[in-house]
Short mmCIF file of C-alpha atoms and ligand atoms in Angstrom, two decimals:
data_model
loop_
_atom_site.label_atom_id
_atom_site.label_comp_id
_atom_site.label_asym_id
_atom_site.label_seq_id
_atom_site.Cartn_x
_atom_site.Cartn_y
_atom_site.Cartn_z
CA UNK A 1 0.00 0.00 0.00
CA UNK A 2 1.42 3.46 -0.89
CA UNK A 3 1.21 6.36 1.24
CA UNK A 4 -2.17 7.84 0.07
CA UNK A 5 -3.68 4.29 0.45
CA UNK A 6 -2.77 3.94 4.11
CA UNK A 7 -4.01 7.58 4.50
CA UNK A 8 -7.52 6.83 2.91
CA UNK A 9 -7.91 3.40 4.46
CA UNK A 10 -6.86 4.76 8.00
CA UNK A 11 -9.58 7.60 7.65
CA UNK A 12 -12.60 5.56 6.79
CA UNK A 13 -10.93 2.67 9.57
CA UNK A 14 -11.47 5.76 12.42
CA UNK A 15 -14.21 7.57 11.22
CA UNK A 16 -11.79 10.66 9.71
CA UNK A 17 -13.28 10.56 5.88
CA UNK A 18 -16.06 8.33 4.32
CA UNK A 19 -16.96 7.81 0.71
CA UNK A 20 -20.03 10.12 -0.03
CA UNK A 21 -22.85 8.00 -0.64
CA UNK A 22 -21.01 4.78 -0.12
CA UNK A 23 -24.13 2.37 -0.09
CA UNK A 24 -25.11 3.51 -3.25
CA UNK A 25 -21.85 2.95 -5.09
CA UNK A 26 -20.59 6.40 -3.54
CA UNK A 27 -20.49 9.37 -6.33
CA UNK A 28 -17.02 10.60 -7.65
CA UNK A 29 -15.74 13.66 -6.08
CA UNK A 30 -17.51 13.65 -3.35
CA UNK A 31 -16.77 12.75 0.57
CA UNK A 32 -18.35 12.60 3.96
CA UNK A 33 -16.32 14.02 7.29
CA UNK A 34 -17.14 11.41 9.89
CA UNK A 35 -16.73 11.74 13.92
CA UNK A 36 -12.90 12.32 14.29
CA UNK A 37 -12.91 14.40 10.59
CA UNK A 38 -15.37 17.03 11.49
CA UNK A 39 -13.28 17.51 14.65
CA UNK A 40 -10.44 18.37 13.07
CA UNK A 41 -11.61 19.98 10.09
CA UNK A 42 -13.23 22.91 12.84
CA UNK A 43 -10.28 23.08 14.91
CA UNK A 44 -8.86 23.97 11.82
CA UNK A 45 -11.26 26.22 10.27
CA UNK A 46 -11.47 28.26 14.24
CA UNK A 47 -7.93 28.25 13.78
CA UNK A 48 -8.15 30.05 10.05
CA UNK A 49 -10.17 32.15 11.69
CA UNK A 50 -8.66 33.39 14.79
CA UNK A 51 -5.24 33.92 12.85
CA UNK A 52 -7.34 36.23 10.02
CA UNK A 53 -9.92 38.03 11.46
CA UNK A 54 -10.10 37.70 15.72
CA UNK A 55 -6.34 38.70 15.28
CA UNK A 56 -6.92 41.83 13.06
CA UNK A 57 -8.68 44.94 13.79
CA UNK A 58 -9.28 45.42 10.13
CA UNK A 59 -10.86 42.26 9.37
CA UNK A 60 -14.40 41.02 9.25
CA UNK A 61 -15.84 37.76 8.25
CA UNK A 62 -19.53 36.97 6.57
CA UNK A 63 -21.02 33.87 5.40
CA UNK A 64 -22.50 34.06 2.19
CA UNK A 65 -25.40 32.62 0.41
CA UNK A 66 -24.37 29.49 -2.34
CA UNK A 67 -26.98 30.61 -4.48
CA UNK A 68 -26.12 34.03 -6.12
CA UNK A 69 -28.17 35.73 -8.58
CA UNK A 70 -26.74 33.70 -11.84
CA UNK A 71 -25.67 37.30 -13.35
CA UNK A 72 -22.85 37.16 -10.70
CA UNK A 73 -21.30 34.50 -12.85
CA UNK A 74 -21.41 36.20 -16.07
CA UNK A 75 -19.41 39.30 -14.61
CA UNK A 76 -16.97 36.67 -12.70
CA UNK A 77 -16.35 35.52 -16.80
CA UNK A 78 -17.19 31.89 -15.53
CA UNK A 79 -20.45 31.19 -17.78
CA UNK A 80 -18.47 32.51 -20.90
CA UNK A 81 -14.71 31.26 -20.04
CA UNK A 82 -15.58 28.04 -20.08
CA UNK A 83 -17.72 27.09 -23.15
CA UNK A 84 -14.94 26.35 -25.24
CA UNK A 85 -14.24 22.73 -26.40
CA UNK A 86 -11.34 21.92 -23.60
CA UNK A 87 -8.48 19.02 -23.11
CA UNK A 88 -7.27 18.86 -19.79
CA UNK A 89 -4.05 17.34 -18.98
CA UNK A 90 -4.58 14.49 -16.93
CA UNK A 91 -1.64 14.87 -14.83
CA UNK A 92 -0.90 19.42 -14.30
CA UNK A 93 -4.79 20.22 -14.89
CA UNK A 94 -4.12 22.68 -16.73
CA UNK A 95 -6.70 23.18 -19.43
CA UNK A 96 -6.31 24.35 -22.74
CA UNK A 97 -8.35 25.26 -26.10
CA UNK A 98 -8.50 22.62 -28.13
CA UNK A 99 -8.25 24.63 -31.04
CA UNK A 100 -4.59 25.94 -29.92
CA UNK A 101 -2.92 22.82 -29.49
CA UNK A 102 -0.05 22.07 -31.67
CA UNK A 103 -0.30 18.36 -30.90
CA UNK A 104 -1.94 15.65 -28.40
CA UNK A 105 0.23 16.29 -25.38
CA UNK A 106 -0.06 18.88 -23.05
CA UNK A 107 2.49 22.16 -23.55
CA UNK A 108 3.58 22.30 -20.43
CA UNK A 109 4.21 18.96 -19.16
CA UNK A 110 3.62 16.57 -22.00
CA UNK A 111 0.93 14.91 -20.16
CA UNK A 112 -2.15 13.15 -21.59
CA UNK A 113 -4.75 15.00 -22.51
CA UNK A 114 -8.45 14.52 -22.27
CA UNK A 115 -11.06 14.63 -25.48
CA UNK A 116 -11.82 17.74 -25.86
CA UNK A 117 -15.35 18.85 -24.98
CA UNK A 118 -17.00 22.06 -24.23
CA UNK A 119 -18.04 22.48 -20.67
CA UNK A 120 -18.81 24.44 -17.93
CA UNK A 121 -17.12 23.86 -14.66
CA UNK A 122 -20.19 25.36 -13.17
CA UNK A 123 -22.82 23.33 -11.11
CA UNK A 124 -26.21 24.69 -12.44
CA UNK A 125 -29.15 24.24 -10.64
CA UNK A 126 -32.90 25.31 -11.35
CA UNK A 127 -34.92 27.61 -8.81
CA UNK A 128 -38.60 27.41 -9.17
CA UNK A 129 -41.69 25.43 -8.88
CA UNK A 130 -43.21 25.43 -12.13
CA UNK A 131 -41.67 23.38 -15.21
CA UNK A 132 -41.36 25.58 -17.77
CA UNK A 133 -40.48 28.95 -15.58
CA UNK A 134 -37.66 27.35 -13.41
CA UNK A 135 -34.29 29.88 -13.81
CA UNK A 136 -31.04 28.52 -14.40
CA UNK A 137 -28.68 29.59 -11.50
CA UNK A 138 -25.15 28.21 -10.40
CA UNK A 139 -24.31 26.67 -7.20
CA UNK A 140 -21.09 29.03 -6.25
CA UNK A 141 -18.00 28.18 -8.64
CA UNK A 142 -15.77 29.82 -5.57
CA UNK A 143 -16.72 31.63 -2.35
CA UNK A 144 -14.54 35.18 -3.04
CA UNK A 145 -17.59 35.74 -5.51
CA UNK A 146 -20.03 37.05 -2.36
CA UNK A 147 -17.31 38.97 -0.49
CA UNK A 148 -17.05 41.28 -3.94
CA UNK A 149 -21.10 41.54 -3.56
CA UNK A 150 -21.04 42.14 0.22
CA UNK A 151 -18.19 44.59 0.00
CA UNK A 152 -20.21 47.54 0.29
CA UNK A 153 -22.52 47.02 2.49
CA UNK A 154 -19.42 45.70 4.92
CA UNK A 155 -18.46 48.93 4.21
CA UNK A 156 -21.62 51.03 5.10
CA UNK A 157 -22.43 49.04 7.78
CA UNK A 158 -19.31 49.25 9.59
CA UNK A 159 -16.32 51.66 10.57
CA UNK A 160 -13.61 50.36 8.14
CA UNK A 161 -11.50 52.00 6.35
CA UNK A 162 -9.55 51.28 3.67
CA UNK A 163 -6.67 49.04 4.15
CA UNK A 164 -9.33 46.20 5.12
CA UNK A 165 -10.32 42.90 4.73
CA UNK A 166 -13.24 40.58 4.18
CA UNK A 167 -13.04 37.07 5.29
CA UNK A 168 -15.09 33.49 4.50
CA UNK A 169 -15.25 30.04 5.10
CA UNK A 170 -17.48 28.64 2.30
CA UNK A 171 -18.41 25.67 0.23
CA UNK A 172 -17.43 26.03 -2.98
CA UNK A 173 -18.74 23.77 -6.37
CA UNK A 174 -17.04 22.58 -9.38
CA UNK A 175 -17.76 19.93 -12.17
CA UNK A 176 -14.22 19.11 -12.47
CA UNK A 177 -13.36 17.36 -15.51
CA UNK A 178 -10.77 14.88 -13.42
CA UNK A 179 -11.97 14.94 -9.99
CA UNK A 180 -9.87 12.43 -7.58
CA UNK A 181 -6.59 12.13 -5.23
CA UNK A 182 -9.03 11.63 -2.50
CA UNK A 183 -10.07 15.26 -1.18
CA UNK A 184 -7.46 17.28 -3.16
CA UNK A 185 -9.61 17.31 -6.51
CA UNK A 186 -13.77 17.31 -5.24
CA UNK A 187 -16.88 18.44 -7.09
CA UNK A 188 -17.82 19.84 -3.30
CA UNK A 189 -15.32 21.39 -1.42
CA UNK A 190 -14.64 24.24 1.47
CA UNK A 191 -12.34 27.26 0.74
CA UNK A 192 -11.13 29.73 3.13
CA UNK A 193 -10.69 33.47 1.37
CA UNK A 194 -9.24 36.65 2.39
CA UNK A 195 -10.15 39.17 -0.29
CA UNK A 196 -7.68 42.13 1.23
CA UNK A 197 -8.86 45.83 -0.66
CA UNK A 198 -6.07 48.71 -0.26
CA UNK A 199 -5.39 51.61 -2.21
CA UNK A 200 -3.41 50.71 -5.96
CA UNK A 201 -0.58 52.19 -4.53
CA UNK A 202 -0.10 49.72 -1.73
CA UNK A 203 -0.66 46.41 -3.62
CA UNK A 204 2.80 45.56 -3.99
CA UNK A 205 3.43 46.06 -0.38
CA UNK A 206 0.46 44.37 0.87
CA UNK A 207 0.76 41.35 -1.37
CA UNK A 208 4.30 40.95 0.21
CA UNK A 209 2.57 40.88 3.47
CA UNK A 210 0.22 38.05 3.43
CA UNK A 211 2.74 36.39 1.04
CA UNK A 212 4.35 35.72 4.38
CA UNK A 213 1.32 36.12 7.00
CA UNK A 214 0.12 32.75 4.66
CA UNK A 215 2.96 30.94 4.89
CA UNK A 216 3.84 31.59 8.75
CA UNK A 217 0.21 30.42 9.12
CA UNK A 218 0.39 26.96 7.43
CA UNK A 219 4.49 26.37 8.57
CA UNK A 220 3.01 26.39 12.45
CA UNK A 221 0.72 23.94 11.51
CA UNK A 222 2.62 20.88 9.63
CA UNK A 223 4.66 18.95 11.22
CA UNK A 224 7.40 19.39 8.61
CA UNK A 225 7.38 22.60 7.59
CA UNK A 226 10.04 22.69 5.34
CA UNK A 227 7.64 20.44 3.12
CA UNK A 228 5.82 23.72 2.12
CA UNK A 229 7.16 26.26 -0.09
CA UNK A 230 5.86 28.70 -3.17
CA UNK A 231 5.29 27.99 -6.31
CA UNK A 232 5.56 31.61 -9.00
CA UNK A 233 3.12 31.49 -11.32
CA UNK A 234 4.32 32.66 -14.95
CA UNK A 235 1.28 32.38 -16.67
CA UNK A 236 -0.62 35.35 -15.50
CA UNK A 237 -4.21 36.21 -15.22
CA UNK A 238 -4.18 40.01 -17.81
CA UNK A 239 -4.87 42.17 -14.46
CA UNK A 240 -2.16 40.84 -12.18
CA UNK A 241 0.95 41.57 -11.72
CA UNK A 242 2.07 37.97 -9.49
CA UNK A 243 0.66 34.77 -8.56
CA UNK A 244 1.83 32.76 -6.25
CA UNK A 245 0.54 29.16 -4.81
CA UNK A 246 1.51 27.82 -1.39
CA UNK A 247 2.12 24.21 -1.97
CA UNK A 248 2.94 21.14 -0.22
CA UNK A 249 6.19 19.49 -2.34
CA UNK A 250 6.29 15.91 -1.11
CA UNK A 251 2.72 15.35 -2.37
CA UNK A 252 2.80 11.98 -3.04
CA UNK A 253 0.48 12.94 -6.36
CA UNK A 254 0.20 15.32 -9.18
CA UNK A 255 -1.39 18.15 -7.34
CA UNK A 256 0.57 20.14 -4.62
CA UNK A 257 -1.48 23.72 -4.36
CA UNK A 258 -2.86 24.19 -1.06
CA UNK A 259 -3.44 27.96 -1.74
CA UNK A 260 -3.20 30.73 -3.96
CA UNK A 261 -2.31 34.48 -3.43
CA UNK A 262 -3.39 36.67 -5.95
CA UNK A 263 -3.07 39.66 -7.59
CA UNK A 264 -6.63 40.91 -8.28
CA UNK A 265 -6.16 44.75 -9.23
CA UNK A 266 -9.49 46.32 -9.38
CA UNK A 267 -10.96 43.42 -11.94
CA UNK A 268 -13.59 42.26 -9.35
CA UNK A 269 -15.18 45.20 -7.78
CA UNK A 270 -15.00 46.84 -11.97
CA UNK A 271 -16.35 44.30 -13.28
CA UNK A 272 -19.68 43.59 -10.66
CA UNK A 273 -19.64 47.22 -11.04
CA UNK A 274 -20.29 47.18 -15.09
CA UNK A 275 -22.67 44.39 -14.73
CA UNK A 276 -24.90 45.96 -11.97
CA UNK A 277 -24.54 49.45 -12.74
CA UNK A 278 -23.57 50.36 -8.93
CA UNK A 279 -21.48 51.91 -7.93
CA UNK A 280 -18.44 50.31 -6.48
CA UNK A 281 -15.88 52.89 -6.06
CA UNK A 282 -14.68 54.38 -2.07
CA UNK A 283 -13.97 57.69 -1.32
CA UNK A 284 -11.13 58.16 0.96
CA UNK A 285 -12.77 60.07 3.93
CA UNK A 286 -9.39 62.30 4.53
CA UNK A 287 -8.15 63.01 1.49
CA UNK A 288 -11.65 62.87 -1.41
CA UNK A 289 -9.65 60.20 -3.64
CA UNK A 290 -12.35 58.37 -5.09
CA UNK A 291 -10.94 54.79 -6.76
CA UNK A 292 -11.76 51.66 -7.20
CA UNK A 293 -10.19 49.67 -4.51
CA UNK A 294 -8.01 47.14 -5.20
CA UNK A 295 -7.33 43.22 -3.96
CA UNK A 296 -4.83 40.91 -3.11
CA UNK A 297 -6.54 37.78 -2.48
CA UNK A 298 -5.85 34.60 -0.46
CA UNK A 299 -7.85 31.22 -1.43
CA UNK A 300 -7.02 28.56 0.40
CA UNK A 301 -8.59 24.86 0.35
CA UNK A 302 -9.79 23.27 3.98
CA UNK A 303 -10.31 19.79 2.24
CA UNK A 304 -6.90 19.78 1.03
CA UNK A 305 -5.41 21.59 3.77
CA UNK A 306 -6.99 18.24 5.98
CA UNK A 307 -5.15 15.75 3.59
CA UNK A 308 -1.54 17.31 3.17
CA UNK A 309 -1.48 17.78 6.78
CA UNK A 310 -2.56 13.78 7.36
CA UNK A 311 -0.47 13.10 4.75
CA UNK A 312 2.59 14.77 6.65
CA UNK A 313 1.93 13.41 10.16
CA UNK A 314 1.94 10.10 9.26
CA UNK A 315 4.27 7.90 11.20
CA UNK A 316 4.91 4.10 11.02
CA UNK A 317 7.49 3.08 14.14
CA UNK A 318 8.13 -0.41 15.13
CA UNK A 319 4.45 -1.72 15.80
CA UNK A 320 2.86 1.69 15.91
CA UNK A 321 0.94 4.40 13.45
CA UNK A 322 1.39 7.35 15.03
CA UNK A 323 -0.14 11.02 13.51
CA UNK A 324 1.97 13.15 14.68
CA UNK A 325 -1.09 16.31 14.37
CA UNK A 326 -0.04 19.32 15.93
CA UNK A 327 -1.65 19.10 19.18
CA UNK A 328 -4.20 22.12 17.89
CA UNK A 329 -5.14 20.41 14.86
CA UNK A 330 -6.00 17.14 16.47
CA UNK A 331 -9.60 15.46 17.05
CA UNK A 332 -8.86 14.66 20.59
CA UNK A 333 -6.50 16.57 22.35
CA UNK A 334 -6.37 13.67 25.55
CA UNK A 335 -7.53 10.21 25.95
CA UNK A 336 -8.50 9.09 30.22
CA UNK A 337 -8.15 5.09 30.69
CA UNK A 338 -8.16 3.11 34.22
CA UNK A 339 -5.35 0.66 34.07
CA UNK A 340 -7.78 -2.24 35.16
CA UNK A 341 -11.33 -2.07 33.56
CA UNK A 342 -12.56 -4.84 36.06
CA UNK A 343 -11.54 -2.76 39.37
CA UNK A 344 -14.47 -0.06 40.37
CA UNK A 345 -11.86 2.14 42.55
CA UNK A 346 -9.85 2.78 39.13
CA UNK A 347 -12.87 2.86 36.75
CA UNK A 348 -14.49 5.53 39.14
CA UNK A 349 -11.56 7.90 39.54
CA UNK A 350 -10.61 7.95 35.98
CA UNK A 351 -14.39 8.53 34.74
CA UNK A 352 -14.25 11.61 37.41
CA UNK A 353 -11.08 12.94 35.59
CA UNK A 354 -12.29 12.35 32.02
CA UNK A 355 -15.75 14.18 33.11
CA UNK A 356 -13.83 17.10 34.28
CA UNK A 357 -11.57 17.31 31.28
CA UNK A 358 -14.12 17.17 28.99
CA UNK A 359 -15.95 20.60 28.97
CA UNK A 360 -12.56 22.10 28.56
CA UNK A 361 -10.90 19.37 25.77
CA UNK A 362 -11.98 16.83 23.18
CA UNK A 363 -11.56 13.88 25.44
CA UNK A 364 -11.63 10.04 24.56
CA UNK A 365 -12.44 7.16 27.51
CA UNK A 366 -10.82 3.71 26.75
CA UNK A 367 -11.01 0.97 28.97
CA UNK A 368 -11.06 -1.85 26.38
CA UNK A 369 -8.15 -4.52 26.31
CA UNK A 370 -4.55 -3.90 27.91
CA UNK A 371 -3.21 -0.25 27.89
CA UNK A 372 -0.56 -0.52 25.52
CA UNK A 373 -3.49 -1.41 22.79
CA UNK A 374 -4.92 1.86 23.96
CA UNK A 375 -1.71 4.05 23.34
CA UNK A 376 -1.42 2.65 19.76
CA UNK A 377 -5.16 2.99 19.18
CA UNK A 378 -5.31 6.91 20.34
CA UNK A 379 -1.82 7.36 18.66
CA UNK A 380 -3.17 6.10 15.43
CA UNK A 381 -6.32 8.99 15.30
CA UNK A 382 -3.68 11.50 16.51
CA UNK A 383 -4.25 12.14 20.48
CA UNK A 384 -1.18 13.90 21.68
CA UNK A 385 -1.98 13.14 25.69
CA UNK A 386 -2.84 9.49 27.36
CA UNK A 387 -3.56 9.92 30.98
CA UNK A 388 -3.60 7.12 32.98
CA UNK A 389 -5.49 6.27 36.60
CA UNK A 390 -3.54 3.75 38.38
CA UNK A 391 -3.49 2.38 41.90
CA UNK A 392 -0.99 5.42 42.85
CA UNK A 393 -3.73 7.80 41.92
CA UNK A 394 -6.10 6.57 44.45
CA UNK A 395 -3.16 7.04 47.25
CA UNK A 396 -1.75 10.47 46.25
CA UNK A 397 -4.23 12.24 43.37
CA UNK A 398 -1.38 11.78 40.57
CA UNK A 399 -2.00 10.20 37.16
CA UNK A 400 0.76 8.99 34.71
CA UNK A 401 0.60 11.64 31.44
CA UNK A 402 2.00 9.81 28.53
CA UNK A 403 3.44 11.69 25.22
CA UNK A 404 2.28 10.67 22.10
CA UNK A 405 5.31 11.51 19.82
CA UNK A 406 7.74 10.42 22.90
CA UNK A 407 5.86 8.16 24.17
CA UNK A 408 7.55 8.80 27.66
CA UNK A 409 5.37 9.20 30.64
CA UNK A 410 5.56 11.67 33.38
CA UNK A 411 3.18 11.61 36.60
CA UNK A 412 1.56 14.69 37.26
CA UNK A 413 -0.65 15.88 40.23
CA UNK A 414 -5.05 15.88 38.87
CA UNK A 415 -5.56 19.37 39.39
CA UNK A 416 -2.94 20.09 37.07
CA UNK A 417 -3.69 18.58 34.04
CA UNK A 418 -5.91 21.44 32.90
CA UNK A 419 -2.94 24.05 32.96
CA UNK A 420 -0.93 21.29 31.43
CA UNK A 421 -2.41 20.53 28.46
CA UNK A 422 -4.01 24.15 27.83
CA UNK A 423 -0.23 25.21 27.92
CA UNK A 424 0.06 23.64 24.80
CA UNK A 425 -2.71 24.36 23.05
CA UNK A 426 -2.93 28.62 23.71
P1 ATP B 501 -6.38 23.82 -9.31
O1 ATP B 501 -5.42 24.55 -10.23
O2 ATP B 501 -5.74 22.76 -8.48
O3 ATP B 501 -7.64 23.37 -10.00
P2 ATP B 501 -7.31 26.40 -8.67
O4 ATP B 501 -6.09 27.23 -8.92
O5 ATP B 501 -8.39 26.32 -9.69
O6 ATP B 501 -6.88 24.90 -8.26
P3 ATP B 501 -8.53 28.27 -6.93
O7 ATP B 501 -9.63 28.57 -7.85
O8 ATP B 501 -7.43 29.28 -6.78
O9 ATP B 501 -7.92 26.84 -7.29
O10 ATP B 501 -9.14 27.91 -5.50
C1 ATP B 501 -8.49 28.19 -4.28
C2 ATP B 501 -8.23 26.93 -3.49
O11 ATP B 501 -9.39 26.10 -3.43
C3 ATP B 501 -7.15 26.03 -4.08
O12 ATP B 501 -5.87 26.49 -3.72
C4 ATP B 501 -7.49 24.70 -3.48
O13 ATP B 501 -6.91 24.56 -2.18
C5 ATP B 501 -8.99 24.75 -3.33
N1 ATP B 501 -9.60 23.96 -4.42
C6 ATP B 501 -9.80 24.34 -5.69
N2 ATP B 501 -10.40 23.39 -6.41
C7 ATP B 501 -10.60 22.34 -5.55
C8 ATP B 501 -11.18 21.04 -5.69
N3 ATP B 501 -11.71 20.64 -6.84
N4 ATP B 501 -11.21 20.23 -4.60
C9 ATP B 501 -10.69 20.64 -3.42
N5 ATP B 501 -10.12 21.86 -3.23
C10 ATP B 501 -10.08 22.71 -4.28
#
């Protein structure tokens, strides 16, 4: 079994990822978060969040609707971008007109390429009761689309000023042409967006700034940083000026973008602006400059976010899996087990501990087979802390704390496992 194997057997195994619709056959591209998944895919979106908005003063967040007014996607350019007959290249995913290809291969890899075919990478939908007078709209193609709409009312209805930003965490839709590699390539996915406007003065400057702010951001989450770096884009979109993706190298398939940060100009707001006739420009309240603000944007994708960092925590050692999660990122931050399932003292001090832990930590209770089959089953789903209620607790209040990646033990008084573990996860 290869690396991605283990990882998609071991998430179904512990309830991380399941097949979407697995009964029926499942349905390509798209996936279920199960118990221990939808733990750690909020710990990671609350930790998205604190780091870009909670942490800035000049940052808000919305949540916007998945159903836009279908108009939306014409001024995006997604309805007409993508009726062109296409080949994608099976292995970059790049996609290409089929009408400028020199030969069957694709130009910048030399990978296969699909049969061409005109599509839309839209999802459409139909709103309406009555056949006949239903309206075509799209389920979103990509969240940043509502932030654009939202921006001015953000605006008017709070006390920002321009440098600011507008934040999401949204489900985005896509009929990819090769969906697969488990969650990196979905027709249903979750994107986190920054859409940053400043002055067109300042874009340089701020781009440079959440180049890094990004990257800081994912590096104190993997366990091997140094696995992340950027990738320059040369190929440019006609309004920016840079593109760069923050990708994961060792991916163990063709696909390593976890995020893009992009140069955005004053495209967006210009563009919603032509198509809805508002308008879209800010007046700087000191100075009278009216403009069209301009973006840097970060895009970001939770799914794949959630598999690279699997993917790099993985540990085989001797007779153990091990995920070596940053504590933050993990489902359960501690597991409680009595050393002796069969001994009511034990059993009834450690279910007191793991009740008071709870409220305050994602906290397992084992007290199935020996303890060492414990260890190895929390180490498997991640769970950085195994405390342990032996005979010793019942004469002095102390519990053994074992480390996951060490797997050393150190005993440490009840009352201060709290501070303990919280030290870690601030
Ligand atoms: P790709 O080139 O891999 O198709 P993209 O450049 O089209 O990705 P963006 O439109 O910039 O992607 O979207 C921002 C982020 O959303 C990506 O960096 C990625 O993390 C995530 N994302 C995009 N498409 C998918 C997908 N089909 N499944 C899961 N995540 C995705």
């Amino acid at each position: 079994m290869d690396l991605m194997e283990k990882i998609v057997a071991l998430c179904k195994r512990r309830g991380f990822v399941y097949p979407g619709s697995e009964i029926y056959g499942g349905l390509q591209g798209f996936y279920d978060y199960g118990p221990l998944g939808i733990e750690m895919k909020n710990n990671l979106k609350r930790l998205w969040w604190k780091w870009m908005t909670i942490k800035h003063e000049n940052i808000v967040g919305i949540d916007g609707a998945i159903i836009t007014n279908p108009t939306v996607w014409e001024a995006s350019g997604h309805v007409k971008s993508f009726v062109d007959p296409l080949s994608e290249c099976k292995k970059c995913h790049r996609r290409f007109k089929f009408d400028d290809l020199k030969e069957n291969k694709c130009p910048v890899c030399a990978g296969e390429l699909t049969e061409p075919r005109t599509y839309n990478i839209l999802v459409p939908t139909q709103l309406g009761v009555i056949e006949g007078e239903k309206i075509q709209a799209y389920l979103r193609g990509e969240a940043c689309q509502t932030i654009y709409l939202d921006y001015k009312n953000v605006l008017d209805s709070t006390r920002l000023k321009i440098p600011f930003g507008i934040c999401q965490i949204g489900k985005a839709f896509r009929n990819e042409v090769t969906p697969g590699n488990f969650l990196f390539r979905q027709r249903e996915f979750e994107q986190w967006d920054l859409q940053w406007f400043c002055h067109p003065s300042e874009l340089e400057k701020w781009f440079e700034f959440w180049k890094k702010e990004r990257m800081d951001w994912y590096k104190g989450l993997f366990s091997h940083p140094e696995n992340l770096d950027f990738f320059e884009h040369s190929k440019l979109a006609h309004y920016a000026k840079k593109a760069f993706d923050i990708q994961y190298t060792p991916s163990p398939f063709d696909g390593r973008e976890l995020e893009g940060i992009h140069w955005r100009g004053d495209w967006d707001l210009s563009r919603h602006s032509e198509y809805s006739g508002q308008d879209l420009s800010y007046t700087d309240p000191e100075t009278q400059e009216k403009y069209t603000p301009n973006i840097i944007e970060t895009s970001g994708g939770v799914d794949r976010t959630f598999l690279f960092l699997l993917l790099d925590a993985y540990v085989e050692e001797k007779e153990r899996v091990v995920l070596k999660l940053n504590p933050k990122v993990a489902p359960y931050k501690v597991a409680v087990f009595p050393l002796l399932a069969n001994k009511p003292d034990l059993v009834n001090k450690a279910r007191k501990i793991y009740e008071d832990l709870k409220p305050n930590f994602m906290t397992a209770w084992d007290d199935r087979g020996n303890i060492g089959k414990r260890y190895y089953s929390q180490d498997e789903i991640g769970t950085p802390w195994c405390v342990t209620v032996d005979y010793q607790t019942l004469k002095d209040n102390t519990v053994t704390v074992r480390d996951r990646d060490t797997t050393k033990q150190e005993r440490l008084p009840v009352d201060k496992l709290c501070s303990y573990f919280q030290n870690y996860l601030k």
